[in-house]
Amino acid sequence: MALALRSAIGSDVGRRRSANQDSATAGDRLLAVADGMGGHAHGEVASALTIAALTTLDDRLPDDLGAVDLLAELGAAVEDASNRLAAHAEQDPDTLGMGTTVVALLFDGTHLGLAHVGDSRIYLLSGGRLRQITHDHTMVQQLVDEGQITPEEALTHPRRSVLMRALSTDHPPEPDLLLLEPEVGERYLLCSDGVTAVLPDHVVGEILASFPDPDEAVAQLIALSNEGGGPDNITCVVVDVVDEPDAQPQGRRIVGAAAEVADLL
């Protein structure tokens, strides 16, 4: 069975931030979210540069990705993003120390390649069950893995936002890479922690299951995150796996800082 992707994308500054440091893109085969960090060190630049590096995959890879190594290409794109951050910091020392998370999916018609650095997440809704596919690169997740705290304690831990891995100007990238086999009817969510810091997984799952239209699901995730206080920028991409005859090409869409800092793209 030939597969295709149908997606929706959205980004919002939230209720407490003055600027959006998230960036995201969604297309027919590449989807990605980057959550910039660094405050005055220009997290919005870091996320925009990262999305720019990832979108080169769409521009340079052949139409038929059947013979392409998805994970090798994603790994190379993440390394390219890291190099772009370092080069930009050399030219503009004010941006030294900027960084970003990133989650990305690359689709070849049969498989999805996944790349992940940081605490932005990818979820899968399949058979009515929500599952987090990525594993947060955070201090509290490490404490949970070591059995020092419980998952419930991690939700309110004072250092829950401390990252153990991210794309930055002074560290080599260490992405997690994973190959997935999507099936018709499955739904994926890529999101920044502006969603997950506010909405528990069961609420995220309810939204994804209750709104068949991806655009409506994105709108609800953003609205409820803001209703919950909107403490951070909110960015998400909802992706449905569909039969190819039912799919209409959607083209590349870019939101957040990457859409505003166009000269970097």
mmCIF file of C-alpha atoms in Angstrom:
data_model
loop_
_atom_site.group_PDB
_atom_site.id
_atom_site.type_symbol
_atom_site.label_atom_id
_atom_site.label_comp_id
_atom_site.label_asym_id
_atom_site.label_seq_id
_atom_site.Cartn_x
_atom_site.Cartn_y
_atom_site.Cartn_z
ATOM 1 C CA MET A 1 0.000 0.000 0.000
ATOM 2 C CA ALA A 2 1.373 3.412 -1.001
ATOM 3 C CA LEU A 3 1.468 5.881 1.851
ATOM 4 C CA ALA A 4 1.461 9.660 2.112
ATOM 5 C CA LEU A 5 1.412 12.278 4.845
ATOM 6 C CA ARG A 6 -1.225 14.908 5.587
ATOM 7 C CA SER A 7 -0.130 17.510 8.110
ATOM 8 C CA ALA A 8 -0.940 20.748 9.878
ATOM 9 C CA ILE A 9 1.430 23.156 11.586
ATOM 10 C CA GLY A 10 1.116 26.026 14.034
ATOM 11 C CA SER A 11 3.180 28.196 16.374
ATOM 12 C CA ASP A 12 2.244 30.752 19.021
ATOM 13 C CA VAL A 13 4.326 33.028 21.232
ATOM 14 C CA GLY A 14 2.368 31.986 24.325
ATOM 15 C CA ARG A 15 1.223 34.210 27.190
ATOM 16 C CA ARG A 16 4.501 35.070 28.924
ATOM 17 C CA ARG A 17 7.132 35.441 26.193
ATOM 18 C CA SER A 18 7.796 38.605 24.238
ATOM 19 C CA ALA A 19 9.150 36.789 21.171
ATOM 20 C CA ASN A 20 8.842 33.399 19.520
ATOM 21 C CA GLN A 21 12.085 31.399 19.602
ATOM 22 C CA ASP A 22 10.459 28.258 18.170
ATOM 23 C CA SER A 23 10.687 27.358 14.489
ATOM 24 C CA ALA A 24 9.019 24.582 12.525
ATOM 25 C CA THR A 25 8.425 23.254 9.041
ATOM 26 C CA ALA A 26 5.963 20.780 7.541
ATOM 27 C CA GLY A 27 5.932 19.400 4.027
ATOM 28 C CA ASP A 28 5.102 16.281 2.082
ATOM 29 C CA ARG A 29 8.159 14.393 3.344
ATOM 30 C CA LEU A 30 9.988 16.562 5.924
ATOM 31 C CA LEU A 31 8.561 17.725 9.250
ATOM 32 C CA ALA A 32 10.534 19.364 12.059
ATOM 33 C CA VAL A 33 10.255 21.464 15.229
ATOM 34 C CA ALA A 34 13.116 23.385 16.846
ATOM 35 C CA ASP A 35 12.862 25.171 20.210
ATOM 36 C CA GLY A 36 15.527 27.854 20.429
ATOM 37 C CA MET A 37 17.119 28.779 23.712
ATOM 38 C CA GLY A 38 19.556 31.351 24.958
ATOM 39 C CA GLY A 39 17.437 34.414 25.659
ATOM 40 C CA HIS A 40 19.593 37.350 24.706
ATOM 41 C CA ALA A 41 21.931 34.872 22.999
ATOM 42 C CA HIS A 42 19.344 34.592 20.223
ATOM 43 C CA GLY A 43 17.535 31.286 20.508
ATOM 44 C CA GLU A 44 15.349 32.365 17.601
ATOM 45 C CA VAL A 45 18.426 32.452 15.370
ATOM 46 C CA ALA A 46 19.457 28.968 16.490
ATOM 47 C CA SER A 47 16.048 27.457 15.737
ATOM 48 C CA ALA A 48 15.754 29.250 12.386
ATOM 49 C CA LEU A 49 19.232 28.119 11.282
ATOM 50 C CA THR A 50 18.383 24.558 12.267
ATOM 51 C CA ILE A 51 15.162 24.516 10.253
ATOM 52 C CA ALA A 52 17.069 26.065 7.334
ATOM 53 C CA ALA A 53 19.614 23.243 7.470
ATOM 54 C CA LEU A 54 16.902 20.588 7.590
ATOM 55 C CA THR A 55 14.923 22.021 4.684
ATOM 56 C CA THR A 56 17.965 21.577 2.431
ATOM 57 C CA LEU A 57 17.076 17.869 2.539
ATOM 58 C CA ASP A 58 13.942 18.636 0.538
ATOM 59 C CA ASP A 59 15.911 20.724 -1.930
ATOM 60 C CA ARG A 60 18.795 18.364 -2.639
ATOM 61 C CA LEU A 61 17.383 14.836 -2.236
ATOM 62 C CA PRO A 62 15.823 13.105 -5.266
ATOM 63 C CA ASP A 63 12.066 12.835 -5.650
ATOM 64 C CA ASP A 64 12.322 9.093 -5.109
ATOM 65 C CA LEU A 65 13.850 8.488 -1.675
ATOM 66 C CA GLY A 66 13.677 4.706 -1.973
ATOM 67 C CA ALA A 67 17.445 4.346 -2.213
ATOM 68 C CA VAL A 68 18.223 7.076 0.330
ATOM 69 C CA ASP A 69 19.532 6.265 3.812
ATOM 70 C CA LEU A 70 17.061 8.341 5.828
ATOM 71 C CA LEU A 71 19.009 8.218 9.082
ATOM 72 C CA ALA A 72 22.324 9.091 7.449
ATOM 73 C CA GLU A 73 20.728 12.068 5.717
ATOM 74 C CA LEU A 74 19.044 13.267 8.919
ATOM 75 C CA GLY A 75 22.276 12.863 10.858
ATOM 76 C CA ALA A 76 24.152 14.884 8.249
ATOM 77 C CA ALA A 77 21.490 17.614 8.307
ATOM 78 C CA VAL A 78 21.693 17.873 12.104
ATOM 79 C CA GLU A 79 25.480 18.144 11.841
ATOM 80 C CA ASP A 80 25.039 20.835 9.184
ATOM 81 C CA ALA A 81 22.743 22.719 11.567
ATOM 82 C CA SER A 82 25.340 22.509 14.325
ATOM 83 C CA ASN A 83 28.004 23.827 11.943
ATOM 84 C CA ARG A 84 25.749 26.714 10.911
ATOM 85 C CA LEU A 85 25.268 27.689 14.549
ATOM 86 C CA ALA A 86 29.020 27.655 15.159
ATOM 87 C CA ALA A 87 29.755 29.644 11.989
ATOM 88 C CA HIS A 88 27.117 32.238 12.847
ATOM 89 C CA ALA A 89 28.552 32.645 16.346
ATOM 90 C CA GLU A 90 32.002 33.242 14.866
ATOM 91 C CA GLN A 91 30.599 36.055 12.735
ATOM 92 C CA ASP A 92 28.410 37.459 15.510
ATOM 93 C CA PRO A 93 29.918 36.844 18.987
ATOM 94 C CA ASP A 94 26.686 38.086 20.581
ATOM 95 C CA THR A 95 25.100 34.794 19.543
ATOM 96 C CA LEU A 96 27.759 32.636 21.188
ATOM 97 C CA GLY A 97 25.981 30.247 23.541
ATOM 98 C CA MET A 98 22.734 30.069 21.574
ATOM 99 C CA GLY A 99 21.219 26.655 21.111
ATOM 100 C CA THR A 100 18.114 24.724 20.164
ATOM 101 C CA THR A 101 16.329 21.427 20.477
ATOM 102 C CA VAL A 102 15.173 19.642 17.353
ATOM 103 C CA VAL A 103 12.846 16.813 16.379
ATOM 104 C CA ALA A 104 12.443 15.805 12.746
ATOM 105 C CA LEU A 105 10.798 13.182 10.547
ATOM 106 C CA LEU A 106 11.861 12.372 6.971
ATOM 107 C CA PHE A 107 9.496 10.229 4.865
ATOM 108 C CA ASP A 108 10.395 8.061 1.859
ATOM 109 C CA GLY A 109 6.924 6.685 1.137
ATOM 110 C CA THR A 110 7.460 3.576 3.253
ATOM 111 C CA HIS A 111 9.566 4.527 6.268
ATOM 112 C CA LEU A 112 9.994 7.513 8.546
ATOM 113 C CA GLY A 113 13.467 8.484 9.678
ATOM 114 C CA LEU A 114 13.489 10.245 13.059
ATOM 115 C CA ALA A 115 16.105 12.590 14.519
ATOM 116 C CA HIS A 116 15.936 14.016 18.043
ATOM 117 C CA VAL A 117 18.046 16.248 20.285
ATOM 118 C CA GLY A 118 16.741 17.906 23.473
ATOM 119 C CA ASP A 119 13.285 17.912 25.051
ATOM 120 C CA SER A 120 10.996 18.647 22.139
ATOM 121 C CA ARG A 121 8.993 15.492 21.543
ATOM 122 C CA ILE A 122 7.424 13.181 18.982
ATOM 123 C CA TYR A 123 4.326 11.199 19.938
ATOM 124 C CA LEU A 124 2.513 8.440 18.068
ATOM 125 C CA LEU A 125 -1.241 7.863 18.327
ATOM 126 C CA SER A 126 -2.004 4.359 17.050
ATOM 127 C CA GLY A 127 -4.981 2.155 17.818
ATOM 128 C CA GLY A 128 -6.278 4.745 20.270
ATOM 129 C CA ARG A 129 -3.060 4.596 22.314
ATOM 130 C CA LEU A 130 -0.641 7.518 22.692
ATOM 131 C CA ARG A 131 3.045 6.737 22.987
ATOM 132 C CA GLN A 132 6.009 9.082 23.343
ATOM 133 C CA ILE A 133 8.587 7.947 20.798
ATOM 134 C CA THR A 134 11.419 10.286 21.744
ATOM 135 C CA HIS A 135 13.285 10.176 25.046
ATOM 136 C CA ASP A 136 13.914 13.570 26.651
ATOM 137 C CA HIS A 137 17.548 14.611 26.950
ATOM 138 C CA THR A 138 16.998 16.338 30.295
ATOM 139 C CA MET A 139 18.422 16.129 33.783
ATOM 140 C CA VAL A 140 15.120 14.998 35.271
ATOM 141 C CA GLN A 141 14.680 12.253 32.647
ATOM 142 C CA GLN A 142 18.144 10.999 33.538
ATOM 143 C CA LEU A 143 17.143 10.977 37.213
ATOM 144 C CA VAL A 144 13.997 9.008 36.312
ATOM 145 C CA ASP A 145 16.051 6.554 34.249
ATOM 146 C CA GLU A 146 18.389 6.041 37.214
ATOM 147 C CA GLY A 147 15.462 5.493 39.584
ATOM 148 C CA GLN A 148 16.283 8.533 41.717
ATOM 149 C CA ILE A 149 12.900 10.198 41.170
ATOM 150 C CA THR A 150 9.534 9.045 39.843
ATOM 151 C CA PRO A 151 7.966 10.237 36.562
ATOM 152 C CA GLU A 152 5.369 12.080 38.668
ATOM 153 C CA GLU A 153 8.099 13.895 40.617
ATOM 154 C CA ALA A 154 9.774 14.832 37.354
ATOM 155 C CA LEU A 155 6.701 16.828 36.293
ATOM 156 C CA THR A 156 7.267 19.422 39.039
ATOM 157 C CA HIS A 157 11.009 19.112 39.575
ATOM 158 C CA PRO A 158 12.645 22.580 39.787
ATOM 159 C CA ARG A 159 15.281 21.596 37.198
ATOM 160 C CA ARG A 160 12.952 19.880 34.743
ATOM 161 C CA SER A 161 14.006 22.250 31.944
ATOM 162 C CA VAL A 162 17.750 21.619 32.257
ATOM 163 C CA LEU A 163 18.940 19.945 29.053
ATOM 164 C CA MET A 164 21.679 17.334 28.925
ATOM 165 C CA ARG A 165 21.842 17.499 25.114
ATOM 166 C CA ALA A 166 21.031 20.226 22.593
ATOM 167 C CA LEU A 167 22.339 21.715 19.374
ATOM 168 C CA SER A 168 24.638 24.545 20.396
ATOM 169 C CA THR A 169 27.572 26.658 19.267
ATOM 170 C CA ASP A 170 30.144 24.800 21.348
ATOM 171 C CA HIS A 171 29.234 21.091 21.415
ATOM 172 C CA PRO A 172 29.135 18.451 18.666
ATOM 173 C CA PRO A 173 25.614 17.189 17.936
ATOM 174 C CA GLU A 174 24.507 13.876 19.455
ATOM 175 C CA PRO A 175 21.143 13.101 17.842
ATOM 176 C CA ASP A 176 19.078 10.024 18.542
ATOM 177 C CA LEU A 177 18.229 8.406 15.183
ATOM 178 C CA LEU A 178 15.412 5.906 14.694
ATOM 179 C CA LEU A 179 13.705 4.240 11.721
ATOM 180 C CA LEU A 180 9.910 3.871 11.916
ATOM 181 C CA GLU A 181 7.400 1.906 9.827
ATOM 182 C CA PRO A 182 4.235 4.034 9.627
ATOM 183 C CA GLU A 183 0.804 2.595 8.906
ATOM 184 C CA VAL A 184 -2.366 4.147 7.508
ATOM 185 C CA GLY A 185 -4.470 5.650 10.294
ATOM 186 C CA GLU A 186 -1.559 6.527 12.545
ATOM 187 C CA ARG A 187 -1.079 10.084 13.754
ATOM 188 C CA TYR A 188 2.196 11.703 14.816
ATOM 189 C CA LEU A 189 2.720 14.841 16.871
ATOM 190 C CA LEU A 190 5.941 16.866 16.895
ATOM 191 C CA CYS A 191 5.949 19.607 19.516
ATOM 192 C CA SER A 192 8.031 21.939 21.640
ATOM 193 C CA ASP A 193 7.819 21.808 25.420
ATOM 194 C CA GLY A 194 5.444 24.760 25.346
ATOM 195 C CA VAL A 195 2.832 22.041 24.833
ATOM 196 C CA THR A 196 4.109 19.273 27.092
ATOM 197 C CA ALA A 197 5.032 21.510 30.027
ATOM 198 C CA VAL A 198 1.341 22.450 30.282
ATOM 199 C CA LEU A 199 -0.675 19.526 28.933
ATOM 200 C CA PRO A 200 -0.313 16.044 30.437
ATOM 201 C CA ASP A 201 -0.002 13.158 28.011
ATOM 202 C CA HIS A 202 -3.581 11.979 28.519
ATOM 203 C CA VAL A 203 -4.898 15.400 27.464
ATOM 204 C CA VAL A 204 -2.611 15.446 24.422
ATOM 205 C CA GLY A 205 -3.911 12.000 23.526
ATOM 206 C CA GLU A 206 -7.536 13.064 23.931
ATOM 207 C CA ILE A 207 -7.041 16.043 21.621
ATOM 208 C CA LEU A 208 -5.289 13.989 18.959
ATOM 209 C CA ALA A 209 -8.025 11.349 19.114
ATOM 210 C CA SER A 210 -10.956 13.784 19.199
ATOM 211 C CA PHE A 211 -10.154 16.072 16.262
ATOM 212 C CA PRO A 212 -9.816 14.186 12.963
ATOM 213 C CA ASP A 213 -8.783 17.320 11.079
ATOM 214 C CA PRO A 214 -5.056 17.991 11.727
ATOM 215 C CA ASP A 215 -5.573 21.762 11.591
ATOM 216 C CA GLU A 216 -8.222 21.556 14.312
ATOM 217 C CA ALA A 217 -5.974 19.355 16.451
ATOM 218 C CA VAL A 218 -3.128 21.883 16.160
ATOM 219 C CA ALA A 219 -5.461 24.755 17.032
ATOM 220 C CA GLN A 220 -6.749 22.913 20.101
ATOM 221 C CA LEU A 221 -3.263 22.043 21.344
ATOM 222 C CA ILE A 222 -2.221 25.688 21.084
ATOM 223 C CA ALA A 223 -5.444 27.012 22.633
ATOM 224 C CA LEU A 224 -5.332 24.662 25.623
ATOM 225 C CA SER A 225 -1.625 25.318 26.180
ATOM 226 C CA ASN A 226 -2.414 29.029 26.348
ATOM 227 C CA GLU A 227 -5.403 28.428 28.606
ATOM 228 C CA GLY A 228 -3.029 26.579 30.916
ATOM 229 C CA GLY A 229 -0.916 29.709 31.253
ATOM 230 C CA GLY A 230 1.119 29.665 28.056
ATOM 231 C CA PRO A 231 4.455 29.924 29.926
ATOM 232 C CA ASP A 232 6.521 29.273 26.799
ATOM 233 C CA ASN A 233 6.323 29.408 23.029
ATOM 234 C CA ILE A 234 3.963 26.745 21.662
ATOM 235 C CA THR A 235 4.703 24.912 18.422
ATOM 236 C CA CYS A 236 3.308 21.685 17.025
ATOM 237 C CA VAL A 237 2.968 19.648 13.850
ATOM 238 C CA VAL A 238 0.240 17.010 13.555
ATOM 239 C CA VAL A 239 0.826 14.386 10.869
ATOM 240 C CA ASP A 240 -1.604 11.752 9.590
ATOM 241 C CA VAL A 241 -0.500 8.714 7.604
ATOM 242 C CA VAL A 242 -2.959 8.253 4.721
ATOM 243 C CA ASP A 243 -3.434 6.283 1.506
ATOM 244 C CA GLU A 244 -1.547 7.990 -1.287
ATOM 245 C CA PRO A 245 -4.636 8.363 -3.571
ATOM 246 C CA ASP A 246 -6.299 10.374 -0.789
ATOM 247 C CA ALA A 247 -3.382 12.784 -0.377
ATOM 248 C CA GLN A 248 -3.005 16.193 -1.966
ATOM 249 C CA PRO A 249 0.490 17.735 -2.089
ATOM 250 C CA GLN A 250 0.738 20.427 0.577
ATOM 251 C CA GLY A 251 4.171 21.892 -0.072
ATOM 252 C CA ARG A 252 6.523 23.362 2.471
ATOM 253 C CA ARG A 253 5.163 25.504 5.291
ATOM 254 C CA ILE A 254 7.371 27.320 7.809
ATOM 255 C CA VAL A 255 6.240 28.971 11.046
ATOM 256 C CA GLY A 256 7.715 30.705 14.057
ATOM 257 C CA ALA A 257 11.092 32.414 14.084
ATOM 258 C CA ALA A 258 12.200 30.722 10.864
ATOM 259 C CA ALA A 259 9.354 32.442 9.027
ATOM 260 C CA GLU A 260 10.361 35.807 10.459
ATOM 261 C CA VAL A 261 14.134 35.564 10.072
ATOM 262 C CA ALA A 262 13.863 34.878 6.352
ATOM 263 C CA ASP A 263 17.382 36.044 5.474
ATOM 264 C CA LEU A 264 18.795 33.014 7.310
ATOM 265 C CA LEU A 265 16.875 30.602 5.091
#
